[in-house]
Amino acid sequence: MGNEKILSGRIAVPEEFQEVFSHFYFAENNSEGTITQTLLPSYQTIMIFIFGEKALIHTQNDASLEVEKSIVLGPVKKAFDYSLPAGSKILAANFKDDAFYRFFGPAAISENLPVDSDSLLDENCFTALWNRLAGIEDQERQVECILEFCRPYLRNRNPVVQQLIELNTTAYSPIKEVAGDKKQTERAIQLTHKKHLGYSAKEIMRFRRFLKAVQIMQTIAGRASKEDWFEIIEQCGYYDQSQLINDFKHYINLSPSRYLKLQCSICSPLE
């Protein structure tokens, strides 16, 4: 999206990397003041590069963290705010499924707590990468640079995780199904799921229900009648309206109706 204040958008990933990154996101503050936006949870790990003025990430305990060059967040399980001062630019790589593990090891590195990206590897290679990116003006060329940089670090996917990823969107109980197929205990499969993906199968099922509700709500923005709310509850598998409200409070600390009013200042993983 673009307006006089902020220029932002998504950059698609080449076919070679579609198993690794869902997309890249960029934003640039062209106004004279600081712009604050909310990022919805995505259950992805995100590596963010900052150029120009330092960005601010507002943590859940109401503290603010200045970020000068790069930071890692994730898996992002709850919404958080970030601020871009005038002249600040960001480029975010959104890791898909087990991709972060395949690069760096255990996926649940930080939940919503930021991590210095250079701490992920023995060398300060991300500082060197940032220096290269800072000399490139075009965002698509920056993405090409990142993809070329990361290619040597990617490891093969664990076959058990491959099966879990495939079943997470179709099976009612992926853990039980994979455990039976692989002749392992459900506990062992649960641990593998958490280690490689950074979240449990139960967590991702709840999140996908919430995400479906958000997607439907984006189509009814501006009207949201009583009938619309019942349609969301039924289509997404909620027991009642209170369960729907509880999920919105859990993930973004807003009621569904409040979310509809604030959509313009919220960055959705669906966009």
mmCIF file of C-alpha atoms in Angstrom:
data_model
loop_
_atom_site.group_PDB
_atom_site.id
_atom_site.type_symbol
_atom_site.label_atom_id
_atom_site.label_comp_id
_atom_site.label_asym_id
_atom_site.label_seq_id
_atom_site.Cartn_x
_atom_site.Cartn_y
_atom_site.Cartn_z
ATOM 1 C CA MET A 1 0.000 0.000 0.000
ATOM 2 C CA GLY A 2 1.132 3.580 -0.398
ATOM 3 C CA ASN A 3 0.103 7.077 0.665
ATOM 4 C CA GLU A 4 1.756 10.411 1.378
ATOM 5 C CA LYS A 5 3.036 9.235 4.740
ATOM 6 C CA ILE A 6 4.206 5.667 4.304
ATOM 7 C CA LEU A 7 5.160 3.545 1.327
ATOM 8 C CA SER A 8 4.874 -0.191 1.953
ATOM 9 C CA GLY A 9 4.264 -3.466 0.189
ATOM 10 C CA ARG A 10 5.102 -7.123 -0.278
ATOM 11 C CA ILE A 11 7.727 -8.667 -2.526
ATOM 12 C CA ALA A 12 6.999 -12.145 -3.860
ATOM 13 C CA VAL A 13 9.518 -14.956 -3.422
ATOM 14 C CA PRO A 14 11.019 -16.804 -6.420
ATOM 15 C CA GLU A 15 9.880 -20.401 -6.842
ATOM 16 C CA GLU A 16 13.240 -21.724 -5.603
ATOM 17 C CA PHE A 17 12.624 -20.166 -2.168
ATOM 18 C CA GLN A 18 8.852 -20.572 -1.777
ATOM 19 C CA GLU A 19 9.357 -23.364 0.757
ATOM 20 C CA VAL A 20 11.613 -21.049 2.772
ATOM 21 C CA PHE A 21 10.047 -17.565 2.805
ATOM 22 C CA SER A 22 6.367 -16.648 2.504
ATOM 23 C CA HIS A 23 7.215 -13.102 1.370
ATOM 24 C CA PHE A 24 9.312 -10.024 2.040
ATOM 25 C CA TYR A 25 7.755 -6.834 3.409
ATOM 26 C CA PHE A 26 9.089 -3.285 3.078
ATOM 27 C CA ALA A 27 8.003 0.024 4.571
ATOM 28 C CA GLU A 28 9.364 3.554 4.306
ATOM 29 C CA ASN A 29 8.269 6.570 6.359
ATOM 30 C CA ASN A 30 8.095 9.576 4.045
ATOM 31 C CA SER A 31 6.372 11.861 6.543
ATOM 32 C CA GLU A 32 7.947 14.417 8.865
ATOM 33 C CA GLY A 33 6.971 12.568 12.047
ATOM 34 C CA THR A 34 7.029 9.109 13.597
ATOM 35 C CA ILE A 35 4.483 6.554 12.381
ATOM 36 C CA THR A 36 3.409 3.695 14.634
ATOM 37 C CA GLN A 37 1.710 0.568 13.309
ATOM 38 C CA THR A 38 0.590 -2.761 14.704
ATOM 39 C CA LEU A 39 1.803 -6.056 13.287
ATOM 40 C CA LEU A 40 -0.650 -8.933 13.627
ATOM 41 C CA PRO A 41 0.669 -12.323 14.759
ATOM 42 C CA SER A 42 1.749 -14.598 11.921
ATOM 43 C CA TYR A 43 3.343 -17.566 13.738
ATOM 44 C CA GLN A 44 6.347 -16.879 11.538
ATOM 45 C CA THR A 45 9.828 -15.845 12.561
ATOM 46 C CA ILE A 46 10.776 -12.502 11.045
ATOM 47 C CA MET A 47 14.202 -11.017 10.383
ATOM 48 C CA ILE A 48 14.014 -7.245 10.038
ATOM 49 C CA PHE A 49 16.632 -4.974 8.471
ATOM 50 C CA ILE A 50 16.446 -1.256 9.299
ATOM 51 C CA PHE A 51 17.911 1.564 7.207
ATOM 52 C CA GLY A 52 18.061 5.285 7.880
ATOM 53 C CA GLU A 53 16.740 6.342 11.263
ATOM 54 C CA LYS A 54 16.514 3.702 13.999
ATOM 55 C CA ALA A 55 13.191 1.905 14.326
ATOM 56 C CA LEU A 56 11.427 1.230 17.620
ATOM 57 C CA ILE A 57 9.859 -2.073 18.644
ATOM 58 C CA HIS A 58 7.407 -1.838 21.528
ATOM 59 C CA THR A 59 7.513 -4.971 23.673
ATOM 60 C CA GLN A 60 4.637 -6.434 25.668
ATOM 61 C CA ASN A 61 5.843 -4.954 28.954
ATOM 62 C CA ASP A 62 5.439 -1.425 27.505
ATOM 63 C CA ALA A 63 9.169 -0.995 26.940
ATOM 64 C CA SER A 64 10.624 0.244 23.649
ATOM 65 C CA LEU A 65 13.693 -1.192 21.966
ATOM 66 C CA GLU A 66 15.736 0.820 19.482
ATOM 67 C CA VAL A 67 16.858 -1.207 16.485
ATOM 68 C CA GLU A 68 19.693 0.164 14.395
ATOM 69 C CA LYS A 69 20.520 -2.514 11.814
ATOM 70 C CA SER A 70 18.801 -5.905 12.161
ATOM 71 C CA ILE A 71 16.720 -7.928 14.599
ATOM 72 C CA VAL A 72 14.931 -11.283 14.752
ATOM 73 C CA LEU A 73 11.427 -11.768 16.179
ATOM 74 C CA GLY A 74 9.506 -14.948 16.497
ATOM 75 C CA PRO A 75 7.616 -16.958 16.098
ATOM 76 C CA VAL A 76 5.342 -13.912 16.338
ATOM 77 C CA LYS A 77 2.402 -15.231 18.353
ATOM 78 C CA LYS A 78 0.849 -11.963 19.502
ATOM 79 C CA ALA A 79 0.476 -8.537 17.964
ATOM 80 C CA PHE A 80 3.044 -5.851 18.725
ATOM 81 C CA ASP A 81 3.586 -2.218 17.777
ATOM 82 C CA TYR A 82 6.550 -0.781 15.925
ATOM 83 C CA SER A 83 7.450 2.828 15.152
ATOM 84 C CA LEU A 84 9.261 4.255 12.150
ATOM 85 C CA PRO A 85 10.718 7.749 12.619
ATOM 86 C CA ALA A 86 10.842 10.079 9.622
ATOM 87 C CA GLY A 87 13.333 8.722 7.093
ATOM 88 C CA SER A 88 13.306 5.182 8.482
ATOM 89 C CA LYS A 89 13.019 2.158 6.189
ATOM 90 C CA ILE A 90 12.559 -1.530 6.987
ATOM 91 C CA LEU A 91 12.825 -4.747 4.998
ATOM 92 C CA ALA A 92 11.452 -7.904 6.656
ATOM 93 C CA ALA A 93 12.081 -11.526 5.670
ATOM 94 C CA ASN A 94 9.225 -13.802 6.760
ATOM 95 C CA PHE A 95 10.425 -17.368 7.355
ATOM 96 C CA LYS A 96 7.958 -20.102 6.406
ATOM 97 C CA ASP A 97 7.173 -23.250 8.437
ATOM 98 C CA ASP A 98 10.479 -24.884 9.522
ATOM 99 C CA ALA A 99 12.755 -22.602 7.465
ATOM 100 C CA PHE A 100 14.218 -20.791 10.471
ATOM 101 C CA TYR A 101 15.214 -24.116 12.047
ATOM 102 C CA ARG A 102 16.812 -25.231 8.783
ATOM 103 C CA PHE A 103 18.998 -22.131 8.843
ATOM 104 C CA PHE A 104 19.807 -21.646 12.523
ATOM 105 C CA GLY A 105 18.522 -24.479 14.721
ATOM 106 C CA PRO A 106 15.659 -24.514 17.289
ATOM 107 C CA ALA A 107 12.800 -22.392 16.003
ATOM 108 C CA ALA A 108 11.311 -21.123 19.286
ATOM 109 C CA ILE A 109 14.206 -18.751 19.893
ATOM 110 C CA SER A 110 12.441 -15.804 21.393
ATOM 111 C CA GLU A 111 8.659 -15.847 21.099
ATOM 112 C CA ASN A 112 7.966 -12.089 20.869
ATOM 113 C CA LEU A 113 11.304 -11.031 22.373
ATOM 114 C CA PRO A 114 13.765 -9.483 19.901
ATOM 115 C CA VAL A 115 17.088 -11.210 19.282
ATOM 116 C CA ASP A 116 20.218 -9.672 17.794
ATOM 117 C CA SER A 117 20.589 -11.398 14.418
ATOM 118 C CA ASP A 118 24.385 -11.608 14.680
ATOM 119 C CA SER A 119 24.003 -13.862 17.735
ATOM 120 C CA LEU A 120 22.528 -16.585 15.523
ATOM 121 C CA LEU A 121 25.853 -17.430 13.879
ATOM 122 C CA ASP A 122 29.450 -17.450 15.086
ATOM 123 C CA GLU A 123 30.464 -14.626 12.775
ATOM 124 C CA ASN A 124 29.050 -11.113 12.531
ATOM 125 C CA CYS A 125 27.830 -11.992 9.060
ATOM 126 C CA PHE A 126 24.511 -10.162 9.331
ATOM 127 C CA THR A 127 26.327 -6.883 9.935
ATOM 128 C CA ALA A 128 28.255 -7.552 6.727
ATOM 129 C CA LEU A 129 24.985 -8.361 4.943
ATOM 130 C CA TRP A 130 23.389 -5.168 6.282
ATOM 131 C CA ASN A 131 26.306 -3.147 4.926
ATOM 132 C CA ARG A 132 25.726 -4.650 1.472
ATOM 133 C CA LEU A 133 21.971 -4.038 1.640
ATOM 134 C CA ALA A 134 22.449 -0.436 2.778
ATOM 135 C CA GLY A 135 24.210 0.290 -0.507
ATOM 136 C CA ILE A 136 21.239 -0.947 -2.558
ATOM 137 C CA GLU A 137 18.295 1.396 -3.077
ATOM 138 C CA ASP A 138 15.870 -0.951 -4.848
ATOM 139 C CA GLN A 139 13.972 -3.321 -2.484
ATOM 140 C CA GLU A 140 13.738 -6.136 -5.019
ATOM 141 C CA ARG A 141 17.502 -6.067 -5.530
ATOM 142 C CA GLN A 142 17.920 -6.139 -1.734
ATOM 143 C CA VAL A 143 15.771 -9.277 -1.632
ATOM 144 C CA GLU A 144 17.910 -10.873 -4.350
ATOM 145 C CA CYS A 145 20.991 -10.102 -2.244
ATOM 146 C CA ILE A 146 19.442 -11.734 0.847
ATOM 147 C CA LEU A 147 18.455 -14.861 -1.071
ATOM 148 C CA GLU A 148 21.934 -15.226 -2.524
ATOM 149 C CA PHE A 149 23.452 -14.762 0.932
ATOM 150 C CA CYS A 150 21.254 -17.388 2.637
ATOM 151 C CA ARG A 151 21.479 -20.121 -0.004
ATOM 152 C CA PRO A 152 24.584 -21.909 1.461
ATOM 153 C CA TYR A 153 23.126 -22.086 4.988
ATOM 154 C CA LEU A 154 19.876 -23.958 4.236
ATOM 155 C CA ARG A 155 19.685 -27.574 5.451
ATOM 156 C CA ASN A 156 17.372 -30.335 4.204
ATOM 157 C CA ARG A 157 13.934 -30.689 5.769
ATOM 158 C CA ASN A 158 13.309 -33.450 8.308
ATOM 159 C CA PRO A 159 10.879 -35.995 6.705
ATOM 160 C CA VAL A 160 8.751 -36.138 9.882
ATOM 161 C CA VAL A 161 8.402 -32.352 9.799
ATOM 162 C CA GLN A 162 7.493 -32.510 6.114
ATOM 163 C CA GLN A 163 4.593 -34.803 6.985
ATOM 164 C CA LEU A 164 3.530 -32.586 9.902
ATOM 165 C CA ILE A 165 3.493 -29.478 7.708
ATOM 166 C CA GLU A 166 1.333 -31.246 5.120
ATOM 167 C CA LEU A 167 -1.096 -32.568 7.735
ATOM 168 C CA ASN A 168 -1.354 -29.354 9.795
ATOM 169 C CA THR A 169 -3.775 -27.892 7.268
ATOM 170 C CA THR A 170 -5.848 -31.019 6.651
ATOM 171 C CA ALA A 171 -5.805 -33.425 9.603
ATOM 172 C CA TYR A 172 -7.788 -33.007 12.805
ATOM 173 C CA SER A 173 -4.997 -34.634 14.844
ATOM 174 C CA PRO A 174 -1.705 -34.450 12.882
ATOM 175 C CA ILE A 175 0.400 -35.477 15.898
ATOM 176 C CA LYS A 176 -1.563 -38.699 16.411
ATOM 177 C CA GLU A 177 -1.538 -39.513 12.697
ATOM 178 C CA VAL A 178 2.222 -39.001 12.272
ATOM 179 C CA ALA A 179 3.004 -40.866 15.506
ATOM 180 C CA GLY A 180 1.078 -43.881 14.240
ATOM 181 C CA ASP A 181 2.683 -43.732 10.812
ATOM 182 C CA LYS A 182 6.238 -43.360 12.166
ATOM 183 C CA LYS A 183 5.669 -45.737 15.107
ATOM 184 C CA GLN A 184 6.788 -43.110 17.593
ATOM 185 C CA THR A 185 5.102 -41.788 20.715
ATOM 186 C CA GLU A 186 2.845 -38.756 20.389
ATOM 187 C CA ARG A 187 5.099 -36.976 22.887
ATOM 188 C CA ALA A 188 8.129 -37.499 20.634
ATOM 189 C CA ILE A 189 6.266 -36.102 17.637
ATOM 190 C CA GLN A 190 5.039 -33.144 19.700
ATOM 191 C CA LEU A 191 8.632 -32.318 20.666
ATOM 192 C CA THR A 192 9.767 -32.549 17.040
ATOM 193 C CA HIS A 193 6.921 -30.247 15.995
ATOM 194 C CA LYS A 194 7.852 -27.647 18.627
ATOM 195 C CA LYS A 195 11.597 -27.879 17.955
ATOM 196 C CA HIS A 196 11.382 -27.416 14.199
ATOM 197 C CA LEU A 197 8.360 -25.124 13.877
ATOM 198 C CA GLY A 198 8.473 -23.163 17.126
ATOM 199 C CA TYR A 199 4.887 -23.928 18.164
ATOM 200 C CA SER A 200 2.609 -26.882 18.885
ATOM 201 C CA ALA A 201 -0.003 -28.365 16.545
ATOM 202 C CA LYS A 202 -2.711 -27.231 18.969
ATOM 203 C CA GLU A 203 -1.405 -23.647 18.901
ATOM 204 C CA ILE A 204 -1.362 -23.425 15.113
ATOM 205 C CA MET A 205 -4.873 -24.877 14.802
ATOM 206 C CA ARG A 206 -6.209 -22.175 17.148
ATOM 207 C CA PHE A 207 -4.295 -19.470 15.289
ATOM 208 C CA ARG A 208 -5.596 -20.578 11.893
ATOM 209 C CA ARG A 209 -9.135 -20.377 13.224
ATOM 210 C CA PHE A 210 -8.454 -16.801 14.336
ATOM 211 C CA LEU A 211 -6.804 -15.956 11.003
ATOM 212 C CA LYS A 212 -9.828 -17.250 9.118
ATOM 213 C CA ALA A 213 -12.019 -14.979 11.238
ATOM 214 C CA VAL A 214 -9.788 -12.008 10.395
ATOM 215 C CA GLN A 215 -9.988 -12.853 6.708
ATOM 216 C CA ILE A 216 -13.789 -12.954 6.761
ATOM 217 C CA MET A 217 -13.937 -9.736 8.772
ATOM 218 C CA GLN A 218 -11.875 -7.923 6.162
ATOM 219 C CA THR A 219 -14.636 -8.659 3.651
ATOM 220 C CA ILE A 220 -17.374 -7.196 5.856
ATOM 221 C CA ALA A 221 -15.532 -4.064 7.021
ATOM 222 C CA GLY A 222 -17.939 -1.148 7.252
ATOM 223 C CA ARG A 223 -21.104 -3.148 7.898
ATOM 224 C CA ALA A 224 -20.568 -5.968 10.458
ATOM 225 C CA SER A 225 -24.219 -6.720 11.250
ATOM 226 C CA LYS A 226 -25.381 -9.183 13.877
ATOM 227 C CA GLU A 227 -25.846 -11.770 11.138
ATOM 228 C CA ASP A 228 -22.235 -11.283 10.012
ATOM 229 C CA TRP A 229 -20.920 -12.111 13.492
ATOM 230 C CA PHE A 230 -22.930 -15.330 13.625
ATOM 231 C CA GLU A 231 -21.615 -16.241 10.168
ATOM 232 C CA ILE A 232 -18.014 -15.794 11.366
ATOM 233 C CA ILE A 233 -18.652 -17.896 14.473
ATOM 234 C CA GLU A 234 -20.179 -20.694 12.405
ATOM 235 C CA GLN A 235 -17.656 -20.686 9.539
ATOM 236 C CA CYS A 236 -14.612 -20.604 11.830
ATOM 237 C CA GLY A 237 -15.804 -23.236 14.277
ATOM 238 C CA TYR A 238 -16.216 -21.074 17.380
ATOM 239 C CA TYR A 239 -18.609 -22.252 20.080
ATOM 240 C CA ASP A 240 -20.043 -18.782 20.621
ATOM 241 C CA GLN A 241 -19.289 -15.072 20.400
ATOM 242 C CA SER A 242 -17.363 -15.038 23.683
ATOM 243 C CA GLN A 243 -14.865 -17.573 22.326
ATOM 244 C CA LEU A 244 -14.360 -15.401 19.230
ATOM 245 C CA ILE A 245 -13.785 -12.347 21.438
ATOM 246 C CA ASN A 246 -11.350 -14.283 23.648
ATOM 247 C CA ASP A 247 -9.208 -15.196 20.635
ATOM 248 C CA PHE A 248 -9.046 -11.573 19.479
ATOM 249 C CA LYS A 249 -8.101 -10.455 22.994
ATOM 250 C CA HIS A 250 -5.451 -13.184 23.165
ATOM 251 C CA TYR A 251 -3.763 -12.441 19.837
ATOM 252 C CA ILE A 252 -4.156 -8.691 19.386
ATOM 253 C CA ASN A 253 -5.628 -7.373 22.660
ATOM 254 C CA LEU A 254 -8.603 -5.924 20.784
ATOM 255 C CA SER A 255 -12.249 -6.883 20.477
ATOM 256 C CA PRO A 256 -13.393 -7.910 16.963
ATOM 257 C CA SER A 257 -15.384 -4.693 16.537
ATOM 258 C CA ARG A 258 -12.427 -2.595 17.706
ATOM 259 C CA TYR A 259 -10.170 -4.403 15.244
ATOM 260 C CA LEU A 260 -12.503 -3.449 12.387
ATOM 261 C CA LYS A 261 -12.219 0.236 13.327
ATOM 262 C CA LEU A 262 -8.389 0.127 13.507
ATOM 263 C CA GLN A 263 -7.650 -1.949 10.396
ATOM 264 C CA CYS A 264 -5.901 0.879 8.579
ATOM 265 C CA SER A 265 -3.111 1.001 11.192
ATOM 266 C CA ILE A 266 -2.659 -2.773 11.434
ATOM 267 C CA CYS A 267 -0.359 -4.822 9.208
ATOM 268 C CA SER A 268 -2.040 -8.129 8.494
ATOM 269 C CA PRO A 269 -0.183 -11.297 7.423
ATOM 270 C CA LEU A 270 -2.995 -11.769 4.899
ATOM 271 C CA GLU A 271 -2.059 -8.669 2.927
#
